[in-house]
mmCIF file of C-alpha atoms in Angstrom:
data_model
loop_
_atom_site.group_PDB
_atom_site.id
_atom_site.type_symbol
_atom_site.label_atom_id
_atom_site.label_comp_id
_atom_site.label_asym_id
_atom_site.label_seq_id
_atom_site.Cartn_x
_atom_site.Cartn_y
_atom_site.Cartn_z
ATOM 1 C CA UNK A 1 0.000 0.000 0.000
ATOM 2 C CA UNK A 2 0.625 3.845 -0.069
ATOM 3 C CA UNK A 3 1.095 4.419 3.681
ATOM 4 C CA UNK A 4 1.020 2.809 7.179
ATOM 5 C CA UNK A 5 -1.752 0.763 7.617
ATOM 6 C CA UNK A 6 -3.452 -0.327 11.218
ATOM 7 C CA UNK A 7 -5.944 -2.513 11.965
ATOM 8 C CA UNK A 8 -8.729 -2.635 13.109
ATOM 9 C CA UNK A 9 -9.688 0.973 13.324
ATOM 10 C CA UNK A 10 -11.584 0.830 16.109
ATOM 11 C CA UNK A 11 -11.187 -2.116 18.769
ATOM 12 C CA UNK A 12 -13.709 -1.893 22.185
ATOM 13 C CA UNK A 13 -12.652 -4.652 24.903
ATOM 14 C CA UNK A 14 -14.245 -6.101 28.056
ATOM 15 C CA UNK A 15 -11.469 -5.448 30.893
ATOM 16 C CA UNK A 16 -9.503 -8.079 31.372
ATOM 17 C CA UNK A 17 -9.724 -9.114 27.363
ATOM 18 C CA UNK A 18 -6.692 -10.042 25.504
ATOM 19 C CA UNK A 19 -6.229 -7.519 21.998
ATOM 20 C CA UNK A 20 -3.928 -7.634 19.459
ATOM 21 C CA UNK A 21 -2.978 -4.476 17.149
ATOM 22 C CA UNK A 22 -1.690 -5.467 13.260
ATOM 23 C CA UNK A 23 0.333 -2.811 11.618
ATOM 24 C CA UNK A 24 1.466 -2.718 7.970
ATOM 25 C CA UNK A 25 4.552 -0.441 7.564
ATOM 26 C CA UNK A 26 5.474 0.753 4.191
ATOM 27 C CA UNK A 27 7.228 -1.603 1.703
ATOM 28 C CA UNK A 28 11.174 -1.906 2.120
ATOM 29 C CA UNK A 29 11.000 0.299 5.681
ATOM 30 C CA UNK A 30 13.591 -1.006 7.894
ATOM 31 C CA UNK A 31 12.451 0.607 11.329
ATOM 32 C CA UNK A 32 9.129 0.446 13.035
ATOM 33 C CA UNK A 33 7.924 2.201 15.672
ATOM 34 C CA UNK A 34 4.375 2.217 18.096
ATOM 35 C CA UNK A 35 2.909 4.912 20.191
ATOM 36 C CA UNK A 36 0.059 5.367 22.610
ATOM 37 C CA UNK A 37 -1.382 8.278 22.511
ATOM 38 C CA UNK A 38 -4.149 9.190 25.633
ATOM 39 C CA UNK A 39 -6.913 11.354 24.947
ATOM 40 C CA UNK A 40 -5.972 14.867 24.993
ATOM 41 C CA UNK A 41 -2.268 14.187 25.342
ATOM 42 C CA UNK A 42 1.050 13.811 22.802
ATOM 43 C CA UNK A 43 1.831 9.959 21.577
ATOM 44 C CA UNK A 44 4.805 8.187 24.164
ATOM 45 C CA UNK A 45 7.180 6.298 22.594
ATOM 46 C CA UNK A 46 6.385 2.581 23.249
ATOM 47 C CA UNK A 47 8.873 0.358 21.560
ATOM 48 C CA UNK A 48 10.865 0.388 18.332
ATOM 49 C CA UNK A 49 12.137 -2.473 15.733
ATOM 50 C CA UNK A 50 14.618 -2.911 13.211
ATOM 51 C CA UNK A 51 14.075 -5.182 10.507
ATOM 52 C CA UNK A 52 12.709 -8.072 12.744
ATOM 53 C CA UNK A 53 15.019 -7.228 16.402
ATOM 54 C CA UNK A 54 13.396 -5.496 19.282
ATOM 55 C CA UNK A 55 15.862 -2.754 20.012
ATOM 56 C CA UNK A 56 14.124 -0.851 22.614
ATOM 57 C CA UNK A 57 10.957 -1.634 24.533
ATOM 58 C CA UNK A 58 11.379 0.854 27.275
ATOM 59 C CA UNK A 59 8.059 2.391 27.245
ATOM 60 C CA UNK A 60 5.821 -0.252 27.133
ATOM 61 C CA UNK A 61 3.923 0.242 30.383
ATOM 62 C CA UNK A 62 4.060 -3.540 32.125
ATOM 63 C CA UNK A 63 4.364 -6.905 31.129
ATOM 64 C CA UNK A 64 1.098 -7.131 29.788
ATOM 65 C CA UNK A 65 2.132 -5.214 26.541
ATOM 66 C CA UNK A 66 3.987 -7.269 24.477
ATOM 67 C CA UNK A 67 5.167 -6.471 20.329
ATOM 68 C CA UNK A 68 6.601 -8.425 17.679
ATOM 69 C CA UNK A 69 7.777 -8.500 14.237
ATOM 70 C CA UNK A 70 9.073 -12.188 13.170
ATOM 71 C CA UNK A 71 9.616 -11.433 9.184
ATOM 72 C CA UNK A 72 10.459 -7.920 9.393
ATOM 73 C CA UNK A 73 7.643 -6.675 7.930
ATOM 74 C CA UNK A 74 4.229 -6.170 9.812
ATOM 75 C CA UNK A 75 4.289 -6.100 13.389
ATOM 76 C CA UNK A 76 1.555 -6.801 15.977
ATOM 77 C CA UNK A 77 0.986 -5.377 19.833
ATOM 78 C CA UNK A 78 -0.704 -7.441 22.045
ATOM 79 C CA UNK A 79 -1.945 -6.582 25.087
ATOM 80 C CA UNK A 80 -3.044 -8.783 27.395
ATOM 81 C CA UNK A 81 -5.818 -8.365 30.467
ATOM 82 C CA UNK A 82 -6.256 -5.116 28.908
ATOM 83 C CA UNK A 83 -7.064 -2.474 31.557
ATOM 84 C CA UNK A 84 -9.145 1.036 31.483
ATOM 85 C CA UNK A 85 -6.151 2.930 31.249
ATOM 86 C CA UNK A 86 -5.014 1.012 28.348
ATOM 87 C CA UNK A 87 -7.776 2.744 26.250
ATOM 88 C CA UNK A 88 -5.751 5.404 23.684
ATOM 89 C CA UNK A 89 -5.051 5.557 20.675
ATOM 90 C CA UNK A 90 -2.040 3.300 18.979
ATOM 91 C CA UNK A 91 -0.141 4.798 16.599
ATOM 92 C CA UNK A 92 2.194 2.481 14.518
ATOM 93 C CA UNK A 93 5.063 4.628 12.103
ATOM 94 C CA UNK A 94 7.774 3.265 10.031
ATOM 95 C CA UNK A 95 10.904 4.672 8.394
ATOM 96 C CA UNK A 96 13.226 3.383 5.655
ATOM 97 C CA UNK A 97 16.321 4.626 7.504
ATOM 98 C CA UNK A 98 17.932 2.809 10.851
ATOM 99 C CA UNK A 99 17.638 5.965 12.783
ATOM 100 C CA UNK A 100 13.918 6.923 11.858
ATOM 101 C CA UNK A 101 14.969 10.422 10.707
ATOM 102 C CA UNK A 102 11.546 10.733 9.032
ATOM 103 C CA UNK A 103 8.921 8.728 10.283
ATOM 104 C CA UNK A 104 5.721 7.825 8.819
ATOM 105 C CA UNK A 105 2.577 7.454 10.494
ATOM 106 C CA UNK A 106 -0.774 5.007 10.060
ATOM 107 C CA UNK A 107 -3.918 6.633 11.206
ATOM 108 C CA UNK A 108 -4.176 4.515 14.403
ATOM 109 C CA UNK A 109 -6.002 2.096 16.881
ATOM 110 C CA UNK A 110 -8.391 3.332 18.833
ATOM 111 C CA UNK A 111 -9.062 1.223 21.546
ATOM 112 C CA UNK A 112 -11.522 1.624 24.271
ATOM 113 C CA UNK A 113 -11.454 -0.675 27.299
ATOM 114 C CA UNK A 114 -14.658 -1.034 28.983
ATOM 115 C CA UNK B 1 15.474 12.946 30.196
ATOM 116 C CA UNK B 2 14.556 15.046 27.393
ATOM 117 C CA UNK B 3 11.224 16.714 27.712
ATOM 118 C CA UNK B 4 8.872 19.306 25.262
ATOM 119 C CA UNK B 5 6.730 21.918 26.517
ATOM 120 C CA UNK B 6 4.209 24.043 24.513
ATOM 121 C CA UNK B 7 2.269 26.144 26.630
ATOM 122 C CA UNK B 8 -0.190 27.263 24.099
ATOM 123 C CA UNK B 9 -3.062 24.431 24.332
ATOM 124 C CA UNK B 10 -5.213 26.009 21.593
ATOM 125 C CA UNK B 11 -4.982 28.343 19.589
ATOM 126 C CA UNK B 12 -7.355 30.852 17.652
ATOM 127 C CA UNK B 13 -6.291 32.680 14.174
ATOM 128 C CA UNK B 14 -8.111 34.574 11.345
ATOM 129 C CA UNK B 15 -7.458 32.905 8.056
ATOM 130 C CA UNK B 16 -5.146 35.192 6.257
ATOM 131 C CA UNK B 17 -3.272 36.164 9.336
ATOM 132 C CA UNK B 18 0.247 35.272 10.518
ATOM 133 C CA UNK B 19 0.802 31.721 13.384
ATOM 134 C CA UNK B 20 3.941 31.305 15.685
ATOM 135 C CA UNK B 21 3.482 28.175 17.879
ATOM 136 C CA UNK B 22 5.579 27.662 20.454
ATOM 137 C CA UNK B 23 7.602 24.664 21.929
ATOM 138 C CA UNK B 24 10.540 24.765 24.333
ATOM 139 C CA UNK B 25 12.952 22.017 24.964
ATOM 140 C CA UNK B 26 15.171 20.170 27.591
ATOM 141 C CA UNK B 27 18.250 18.286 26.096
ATOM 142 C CA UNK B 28 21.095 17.481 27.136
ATOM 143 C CA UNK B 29 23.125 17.814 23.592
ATOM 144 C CA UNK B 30 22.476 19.318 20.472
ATOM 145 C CA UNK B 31 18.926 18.553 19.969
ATOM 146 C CA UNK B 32 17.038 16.920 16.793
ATOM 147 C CA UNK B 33 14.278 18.866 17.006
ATOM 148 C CA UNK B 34 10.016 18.235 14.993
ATOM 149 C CA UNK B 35 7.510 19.472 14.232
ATOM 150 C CA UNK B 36 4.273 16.858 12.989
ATOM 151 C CA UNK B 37 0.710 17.972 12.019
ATOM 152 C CA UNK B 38 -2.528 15.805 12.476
ATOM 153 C CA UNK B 39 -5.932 16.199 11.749
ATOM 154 C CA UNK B 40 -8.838 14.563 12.965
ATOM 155 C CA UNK B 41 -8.853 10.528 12.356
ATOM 156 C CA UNK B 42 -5.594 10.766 10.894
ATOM 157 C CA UNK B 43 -1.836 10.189 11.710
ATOM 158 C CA UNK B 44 1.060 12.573 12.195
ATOM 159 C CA UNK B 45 2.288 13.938 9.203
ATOM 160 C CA UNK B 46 6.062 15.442 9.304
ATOM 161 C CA UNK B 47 5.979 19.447 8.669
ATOM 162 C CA UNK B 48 9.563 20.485 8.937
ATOM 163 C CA UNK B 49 12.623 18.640 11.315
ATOM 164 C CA UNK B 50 16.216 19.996 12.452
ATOM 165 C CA UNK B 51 19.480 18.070 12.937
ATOM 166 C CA UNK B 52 21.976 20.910 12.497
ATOM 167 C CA UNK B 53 23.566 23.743 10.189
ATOM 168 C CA UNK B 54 20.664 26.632 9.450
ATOM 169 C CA UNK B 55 18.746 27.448 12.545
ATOM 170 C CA UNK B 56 15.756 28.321 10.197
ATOM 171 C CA UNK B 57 14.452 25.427 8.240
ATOM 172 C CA UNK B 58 11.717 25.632 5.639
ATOM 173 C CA UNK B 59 8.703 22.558 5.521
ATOM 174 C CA UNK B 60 5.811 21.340 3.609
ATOM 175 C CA UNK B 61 2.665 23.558 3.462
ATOM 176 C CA UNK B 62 4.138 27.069 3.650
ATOM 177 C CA UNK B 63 5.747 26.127 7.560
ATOM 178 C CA UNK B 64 8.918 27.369 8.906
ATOM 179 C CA UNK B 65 10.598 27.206 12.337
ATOM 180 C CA UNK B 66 13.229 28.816 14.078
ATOM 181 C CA UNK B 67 15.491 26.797 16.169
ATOM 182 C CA UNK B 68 16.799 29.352 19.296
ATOM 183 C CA UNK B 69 19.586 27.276 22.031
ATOM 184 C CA UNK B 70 19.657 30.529 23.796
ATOM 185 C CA UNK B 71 15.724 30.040 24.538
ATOM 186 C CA UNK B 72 15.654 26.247 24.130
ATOM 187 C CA UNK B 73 13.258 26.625 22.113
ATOM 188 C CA UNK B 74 12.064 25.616 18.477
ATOM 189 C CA UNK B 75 9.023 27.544 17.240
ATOM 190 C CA UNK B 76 6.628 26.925 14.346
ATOM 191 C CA UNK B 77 5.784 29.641 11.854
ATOM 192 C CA UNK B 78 3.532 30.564 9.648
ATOM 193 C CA UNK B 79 2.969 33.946 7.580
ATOM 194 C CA UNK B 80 -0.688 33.231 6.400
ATOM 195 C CA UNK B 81 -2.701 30.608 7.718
ATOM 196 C CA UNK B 82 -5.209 28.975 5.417
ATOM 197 C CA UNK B 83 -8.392 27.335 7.012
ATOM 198 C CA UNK B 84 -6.983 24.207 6.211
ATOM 199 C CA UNK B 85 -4.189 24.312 8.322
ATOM 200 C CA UNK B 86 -6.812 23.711 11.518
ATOM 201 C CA UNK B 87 -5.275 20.737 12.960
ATOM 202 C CA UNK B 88 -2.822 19.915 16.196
ATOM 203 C CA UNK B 89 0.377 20.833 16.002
ATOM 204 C CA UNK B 90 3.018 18.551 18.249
ATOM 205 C CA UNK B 91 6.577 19.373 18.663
ATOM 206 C CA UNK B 92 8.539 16.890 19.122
ATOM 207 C CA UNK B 93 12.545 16.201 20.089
ATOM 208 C CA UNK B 94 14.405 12.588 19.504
ATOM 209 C CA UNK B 95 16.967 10.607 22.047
ATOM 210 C CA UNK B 96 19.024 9.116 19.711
ATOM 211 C CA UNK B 97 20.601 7.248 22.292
ATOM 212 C CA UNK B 98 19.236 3.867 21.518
ATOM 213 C CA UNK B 99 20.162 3.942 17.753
ATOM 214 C CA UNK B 100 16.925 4.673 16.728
ATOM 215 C CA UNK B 101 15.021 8.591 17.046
ATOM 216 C CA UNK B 102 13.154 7.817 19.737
ATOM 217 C CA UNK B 103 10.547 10.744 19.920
ATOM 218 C CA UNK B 104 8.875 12.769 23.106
ATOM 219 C CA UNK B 105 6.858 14.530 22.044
ATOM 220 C CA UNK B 106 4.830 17.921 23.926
ATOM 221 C CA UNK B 107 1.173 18.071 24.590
ATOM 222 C CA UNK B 108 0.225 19.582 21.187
ATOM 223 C CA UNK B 109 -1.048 22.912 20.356
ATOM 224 C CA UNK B 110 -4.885 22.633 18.711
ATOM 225 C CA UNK B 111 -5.357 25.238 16.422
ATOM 226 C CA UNK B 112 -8.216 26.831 15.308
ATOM 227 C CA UNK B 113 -9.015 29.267 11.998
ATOM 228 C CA UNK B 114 -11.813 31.777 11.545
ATOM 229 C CA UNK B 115 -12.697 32.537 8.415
#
């Protein structure tokens, strides 16, 4: 495709429901980043990839957040026992450089834990 | 840590008239400094970034900003602002640390145009 894409759109859970976010980066982009972004608040950084390794996962809030990208390619957040205060939006962006000088953005999760 | 603040939370313009949004920085080295742009239902969309050389650096849609290390801070400029620039604005700064540009971004300015 042209862009980022994320999927679903929209996602509402039960609390204590198990989701998992899909994001397509753009063809050929090395790095891979996702964001949360609260309601009424800037996106926090939440982990980043190159090619298929893990290279930071500081942000992700507990253990119950977990990401992965086995081929390189499209990457998925899971997030288990999902929680009230896991409801944001997720923002997935890639970049076809290491150092994700420009990054490109997919319109987002929203997810609403109820 | 690195941090972004922009105190303005929204802001109102007449179409036609001139925009400065502000954003001030903590960083412990030479900063690589953002600005991103999104409008309602979409993603961020890069306006304008600096890594070095010219403090004033030119962007997409008619943006410019002004990067100040006297002032810490990195402000967005406009000279006329079309209705369709109504949007948040988020300034953002990158920890390049880790090997990859991390972002943190500020609380993003919401702007508003009359026509």
């Amino acid at each position: 495709g042209a862009g980022v894409s994320q999927s679903p759109r929209y996602k509402v859970a039960k609390r204590g429901q198990d989701v998992a976010l899909r994001c397509d980066p753009i063809s050929g982009h090395v790095s891979l980043f996702w964001y949360q972004q609260a309601l009424g608040q800037g996106p926090e950084f939440l982990t980043y990839f190159q090619n298929e390794a893990q290279l930071d996962k500081s942000g992700l809030p507990s253990d119950r957040f977990f990401a992965e990208r086995p081929e390189g390619s499209v990457s998925t957040l899971k997030i288990q026992r999902t929680q009230q205060e896991d409801s944001a939006v997720y923002l997935c962006a890639s970049s076809p450089s290491h150092g994700g000088e420009k990054l490109f953005f997919g319109s987002g999760t929203q997810l609403s834990v109820l | 840590a690195q941090s972004v603040t922009q105190p303005d939370i929204h802001i109102t313009v007449s179409e036609g008239a001139s925009l400065e949004l502000r954003c001030n920085y903590s960083y412990g080295a030479t900063p690589y400094l953002f600005w991103y742009v999104q409008s309602p239902g979409q993603g961020l969309q890069l306006l304008l970034k600096y890594f070095s050389g010219d403090t004033l650096v030119q962007g997409i849609k008619g943006f410019e900003a002004e990067f100040k290390r006297s002032q810490s801070s990195f402000n967005l400029r406009k000279p006329s602002v079309h209705w369709s620039d109504a949007a948040e604005y988020f300034c953002a700064v990158a920890d390049i640390t880790g090997g990859g540009n991390k972002l943190t971004f500020g609380t993003g300015t919401q702007l508003k145009v009359e026509l």
